[in-house]
């Protein structure tokens, strides 16, 4: 099995402040995503199952390989890679999500921290993944991913696309109820959905892009209360929740979801889920 170098080094390059998103504060982001960690882990995180199964074989996750998952959340991808026999590592800004990930994958090397300054040595991993963790403006995270990936290794990142998105009216409700200061960050984040943006970000970090693909992410909830708990567990909901409160936001989100409720009362939440695969040159 490929071993992960768990040491850190004081001489490794770090990401320059210019490569960080404007106003980035990883601890604030971690607090938002960890606010309802149990609901996220149990009701929403499996949105990524299809895209994880698409990315893993393309980046070489398999028995004996080593993989780092950036912005690993509560560890769905880590658990799946661990079950395949890979040596796994992950980092996330949310302490409560990492705690769940550690319970799911006790043997994984899991850290709380920022993806803009990864606590691993150069060329530590055979593969790197980031499932909806690296967005527009996160160029510095790709520079760090390039550093810790071994030559010839591959990276796979995913993000919401520009096709069918049941999440669009929900995120619009979040935006309309969030402080205005939060909106510019949301716009920058979502830029990655534009054709060619992810590829350009990867190439600027030194990668050679090899493929772009997509899957349909599907979540199903048995009733409106479960749907609300799932949607409100996501980080983008937190600024709106703090600004106007759940009593104001909840009916708007459920109204946005009304169109996906089927005749049995199941809320079926489908979204265009894009991914890009790239390689670090030998």
PDB file of N, CA, C and O in Angstrom, residues 123-158:
ATOM      1  N   UNK A 123       4.306  16.227  -2.799  1.00  0.00           N
ATOM      2  CA  UNK A 123       4.230  14.930  -3.485  1.00  0.00           C
ATOM      3  C   UNK A 123       3.877  13.786  -2.535  1.00  0.00           C
ATOM      4  O   UNK A 123       4.472  12.719  -2.556  1.00  0.00           O
ATOM      5  N   UNK A 124       2.842  13.987  -1.721  1.00  0.00           N
ATOM      6  CA  UNK A 124       2.434  12.987  -0.726  1.00  0.00           C
ATOM      7  C   UNK A 124       1.375  12.014  -1.229  1.00  0.00           C
ATOM      8  O   UNK A 124       1.198  10.951  -0.622  1.00  0.00           O
ATOM      9  N   UNK A 125       0.656  12.351  -2.316  1.00  0.00           N
ATOM     10  CA  UNK A 125      -0.534  11.581  -2.687  1.00  0.00           C
ATOM     11  C   UNK A 125      -0.520  11.176  -4.161  1.00  0.00           C
ATOM     12  O   UNK A 125      -0.027  11.902  -5.024  1.00  0.00           O
ATOM     13  N   UNK A 126      -1.113  10.019  -4.420  1.00  0.00           N
ATOM     14  CA  UNK A 126      -1.288   9.554  -5.797  1.00  0.00           C
ATOM     15  C   UNK A 126      -2.456  10.259  -6.482  1.00  0.00           C
ATOM     16  O   UNK A 126      -2.454  10.425  -7.707  1.00  0.00           O
ATOM     17  N   UNK A 127      -3.486  10.620  -5.701  1.00  0.00           N
ATOM     18  CA  UNK A 127      -4.695  11.245  -6.244  1.00  0.00           C
ATOM     19  C   UNK A 127      -5.179  12.326  -5.284  1.00  0.00           C
ATOM     20  O   UNK A 127      -4.956  12.241  -4.072  1.00  0.00           O
ATOM     21  N   UNK A 128      -5.854  13.312  -5.852  1.00  0.00           N
ATOM     22  CA  UNK A 128      -6.520  14.345  -5.051  1.00  0.00           C
ATOM     23  C   UNK A 128      -7.934  14.493  -5.591  1.00  0.00           C
ATOM     24  O   UNK A 128      -8.158  14.487  -6.812  1.00  0.00           O
ATOM     25  N   UNK A 129      -8.893  14.612  -4.682  1.00  0.00           N
ATOM     26  CA  UNK A 129     -10.267  14.895  -5.079  1.00  0.00           C
ATOM     27  C   UNK A 129     -10.785  16.082  -4.270  1.00  0.00           C
ATOM     28  O   UNK A 129     -10.287  16.376  -3.190  1.00  0.00           O
ATOM     29  N   UNK A 130     -11.774  16.750  -4.821  1.00  0.00           N
ATOM     30  CA  UNK A 130     -12.498  17.777  -4.070  1.00  0.00           C
ATOM     31  C   UNK A 130     -13.920  17.793  -4.612  1.00  0.00           C
ATOM     32  O   UNK A 130     -14.163  18.216  -5.740  1.00  0.00           O
ATOM     33  N   UNK A 131     -14.838  17.321  -3.801  1.00  0.00           N
ATOM     34  CA  UNK A 131     -16.225  17.177  -4.216  1.00  0.00           C
ATOM     35  C   UNK A 131     -16.997  18.427  -3.784  1.00  0.00           C
ATOM     36  O   UNK A 131     -17.308  18.599  -2.610  1.00  0.00           O
ATOM     37  N   UNK A 132     -17.227  19.308  -4.730  1.00  0.00           N
ATOM     38  CA  UNK A 132     -17.910  20.578  -4.457  1.00  0.00           C
ATOM     39  C   UNK A 132     -17.238  21.339  -3.318  1.00  0.00           C
ATOM     40  O   UNK A 132     -17.902  21.922  -2.465  1.00  0.00           O
ATOM     41  N   UNK A 133     -15.911  21.317  -3.327  1.00  0.00           N
ATOM     42  CA  UNK A 133     -15.162  22.019  -2.296  1.00  0.00           C
ATOM     43  C   UNK A 133     -14.327  23.157  -2.832  1.00  0.00           C
ATOM     44  O   UNK A 133     -14.036  24.118  -2.117  1.00  0.00           O
ATOM     45  N   UNK A 134     -13.904  23.055  -4.097  1.00  0.00           N
ATOM     46  CA  UNK A 134     -13.099  24.099  -4.729  1.00  0.00           C
ATOM     47  C   UNK A 134     -13.982  24.815  -5.746  1.00  0.00           C
ATOM     48  O   UNK A 134     -14.475  24.206  -6.693  1.00  0.00           O
ATOM     49  N   UNK A 135     -14.165  26.121  -5.527  1.00  0.00           N
ATOM     50  CA  UNK A 135     -15.095  26.916  -6.337  1.00  0.00           C
ATOM     51  C   UNK A 135     -14.388  28.075  -7.003  1.00  0.00           C
ATOM     52  O   UNK A 135     -13.161  28.203  -6.908  1.00  0.00           O
ATOM     53  N   UNK A 136     -15.121  28.914  -7.700  1.00  0.00           N
ATOM     54  CA  UNK A 136     -14.540  30.091  -8.312  1.00  0.00           C
ATOM     55  C   UNK A 136     -13.819  30.934  -7.272  1.00  0.00           C
ATOM     56  O   UNK A 136     -14.325  31.136  -6.176  1.00  0.00           O
ATOM     57  N   UNK A 137     -12.623  31.404  -7.617  1.00  0.00           N
ATOM     58  CA  UNK A 137     -11.825  32.185  -6.690  1.00  0.00           C
ATOM     59  C   UNK A 137     -10.916  31.368  -5.803  1.00  0.00           C
ATOM     60  O   UNK A 137     -10.119  31.928  -5.053  1.00  0.00           O
ATOM     61  N   UNK A 138     -11.018  30.031  -5.896  1.00  0.00           N
ATOM     62  CA  UNK A 138     -10.217  29.154  -5.039  1.00  0.00           C
ATOM     63  C   UNK A 138      -8.963  28.652  -5.748  1.00  0.00           C
ATOM     64  O   UNK A 138      -8.512  27.517  -5.517  1.00  0.00           O
ATOM     65  N   UNK A 139      -8.377  29.488  -6.594  1.00  0.00           N
ATOM     66  CA  UNK A 139      -7.194  29.101  -7.354  1.00  0.00           C
ATOM     67  C   UNK A 139      -6.053  28.649  -6.441  1.00  0.00           C
ATOM     68  O   UNK A 139      -5.293  27.731  -6.779  1.00  0.00           O
ATOM     69  N   UNK A 140      -5.927  29.304  -5.294  1.00  0.00           N
ATOM     70  CA  UNK A 140      -4.851  28.943  -4.378  1.00  0.00           C
ATOM     71  C   UNK A 140      -4.950  27.528  -3.864  1.00  0.00           C
ATOM     72  O   UNK A 140      -3.938  26.885  -3.572  1.00  0.00           O
ATOM     73  N   UNK A 141      -6.164  27.012  -3.728  1.00  0.00           N
ATOM     74  CA  UNK A 141      -6.345  25.634  -3.281  1.00  0.00           C
ATOM     75  C   UNK A 141      -5.834  24.657  -4.331  1.00  0.00           C
ATOM     76  O   UNK A 141      -5.299  23.586  -3.998  1.00  0.00           O
ATOM     77  N   UNK A 142      -5.976  24.995  -5.605  1.00  0.00           N
ATOM     78  CA  UNK A 142      -5.466  24.134  -6.668  1.00  0.00           C
ATOM     79  C   UNK A 142      -3.944  24.163  -6.716  1.00  0.00           C
ATOM     80  O   UNK A 142      -3.305  23.153  -7.045  1.00  0.00           O
ATOM     81  N   UNK A 143      -3.354  25.302  -6.400  1.00  0.00           N
ATOM     82  CA  UNK A 143      -1.895  25.374  -6.311  1.00  0.00           C
ATOM     83  C   UNK A 143      -1.388  24.447  -5.216  1.00  0.00           C
ATOM     84  O   UNK A 143      -0.396  23.726  -5.383  1.00  0.00           O
ATOM     85  N   UNK A 144      -2.084  24.428  -4.081  1.00  0.00           N
ATOM     86  CA  UNK A 144      -1.712  23.530  -2.992  1.00  0.00           C
ATOM     87  C   UNK A 144      -1.942  22.066  -3.382  1.00  0.00           C
ATOM     88  O   UNK A 144      -1.136  21.186  -3.057  1.00  0.00           O
ATOM     89  N   UNK A 145      -3.052  21.789  -4.070  1.00  0.00           N
ATOM     90  CA  UNK A 145      -3.311  20.422  -4.517  1.00  0.00           C
ATOM     91  C   UNK A 145      -2.200  19.941  -5.457  1.00  0.00           C
ATOM     92  O   UNK A 145      -1.749  18.791  -5.369  1.00  0.00           O
ATOM     93  N   UNK A 146      -1.759  20.812  -6.339  1.00  0.00           N
ATOM     94  CA  UNK A 146      -0.669  20.481  -7.262  1.00  0.00           C
ATOM     95  C   UNK A 146       0.598  20.143  -6.475  1.00  0.00           C
ATOM     96  O   UNK A 146       1.310  19.180  -6.795  1.00  0.00           O
ATOM     97  N   UNK A 147       0.863  20.894  -5.436  1.00  0.00           N
ATOM     98  CA  UNK A 147       2.075  20.679  -4.638  1.00  0.00           C
ATOM     99  C   UNK A 147       2.092  19.310  -3.964  1.00  0.00           C
ATOM    100  O   UNK A 147       3.114  18.613  -3.967  1.00  0.00           O
ATOM    101  N   UNK A 148       0.967  18.888  -3.375  1.00  0.00           N
ATOM    102  CA  UNK A 148       0.967  17.638  -2.603  1.00  0.00           C
ATOM    103  C   UNK A 148       0.737  16.404  -3.474  1.00  0.00           C
ATOM    104  O   UNK A 148       0.874  15.275  -2.991  1.00  0.00           O
ATOM    105  N   UNK A 149       0.391  16.592  -4.741  1.00  0.00           N
ATOM    106  CA  UNK A 149       0.163  15.475  -5.655  1.00  0.00           C
ATOM    107  C   UNK A 149       1.489  15.023  -6.260  1.00  0.00           C
ATOM    108  O   UNK A 149       2.342  15.845  -6.627  1.00  0.00           O
ATOM    109  N   UNK A 150       1.656  13.714  -6.368  1.00  0.00           N
ATOM    110  CA  UNK A 150       2.869  13.188  -6.980  1.00  0.00           C
ATOM    111  C   UNK A 150       2.856  13.405  -8.490  1.00  0.00           C
ATOM    112  O   UNK A 150       1.783  13.426  -9.106  1.00  0.00           O
ATOM    113  N   UNK A 151       4.026  13.561  -9.126  1.00  0.00           N
ATOM    114  CA  UNK A 151       4.067  13.692 -10.586  1.00  0.00           C
ATOM    115  C   UNK A 151       3.363  12.515 -11.261  1.00  0.00           C
ATOM    116  O   UNK A 151       3.527  11.362 -10.865  1.00  0.00           O
ATOM    117  N   UNK A 152       2.540  12.829 -12.236  1.00  0.00           N
ATOM    118  CA  UNK A 152       1.752  11.806 -12.907  1.00  0.00           C
ATOM    119  C   UNK A 152       0.425  11.527 -12.232  1.00  0.00           C
ATOM    120  O   UNK A 152      -0.421  10.815 -12.790  1.00  0.00           O
ATOM    121  N   UNK A 153       0.225  12.076 -11.040  1.00  0.00           N
ATOM    122  CA  UNK A 153      -1.026  11.874 -10.318  1.00  0.00           C
ATOM    123  C   UNK A 153      -2.153  12.703 -10.902  1.00  0.00           C
ATOM    124  O   UNK A 153      -1.934  13.660 -11.644  1.00  0.00           O
ATOM    125  N   UNK A 154      -3.360  12.340 -10.548  1.00  0.00           N
ATOM    126  CA  UNK A 154      -4.539  13.009 -11.118  1.00  0.00           C
ATOM    127  C   UNK A 154      -5.405  13.624 -10.025  1.00  0.00           C
ATOM    128  O   UNK A 154      -5.452  13.144  -8.898  1.00  0.00           O
ATOM    129  N   UNK A 155      -6.095  14.674 -10.433  1.00  0.00           N
ATOM    130  CA  UNK A 155      -7.032  15.368  -9.563  1.00  0.00           C
ATOM    131  C   UNK A 155      -8.408  15.361 -10.213  1.00  0.00           C
ATOM    132  O   UNK A 155      -8.530  15.462 -11.444  1.00  0.00           O
ATOM    133  N   UNK A 156      -9.438  15.222  -9.397  1.00  0.00           N
ATOM    134  CA  UNK A 156     -10.813  15.338  -9.876  1.00  0.00           C
ATOM    135  C   UNK A 156     -11.566  16.301  -8.983  1.00  0.00           C
ATOM    136  O   UNK A 156     -11.560  16.149  -7.759  1.00  0.00           O
ATOM    137  N   UNK A 157     -12.185  17.322  -9.576  1.00  0.00           N
ATOM    138  CA  UNK A 157     -12.990  18.265  -8.808  1.00  0.00           C
ATOM    139  C   UNK A 157     -14.412  18.280  -9.380  1.00  0.00           C
ATOM    140  O   UNK A 157     -14.617  18.014 -10.565  1.00  0.00           O
ATOM    141  N   UNK A 158     -15.371  18.554  -8.521  1.00  0.00           N
ATOM    142  CA  UNK A 158     -16.760  18.628  -8.983  1.00  0.00           C
ATOM    143  C   UNK A 158     -17.408  19.901  -8.478  1.00  0.00           C
ATOM    144  O   UNK A 158     -16.928  20.543  -7.527  1.00  0.00           O
TER     145      UNK A 158
END
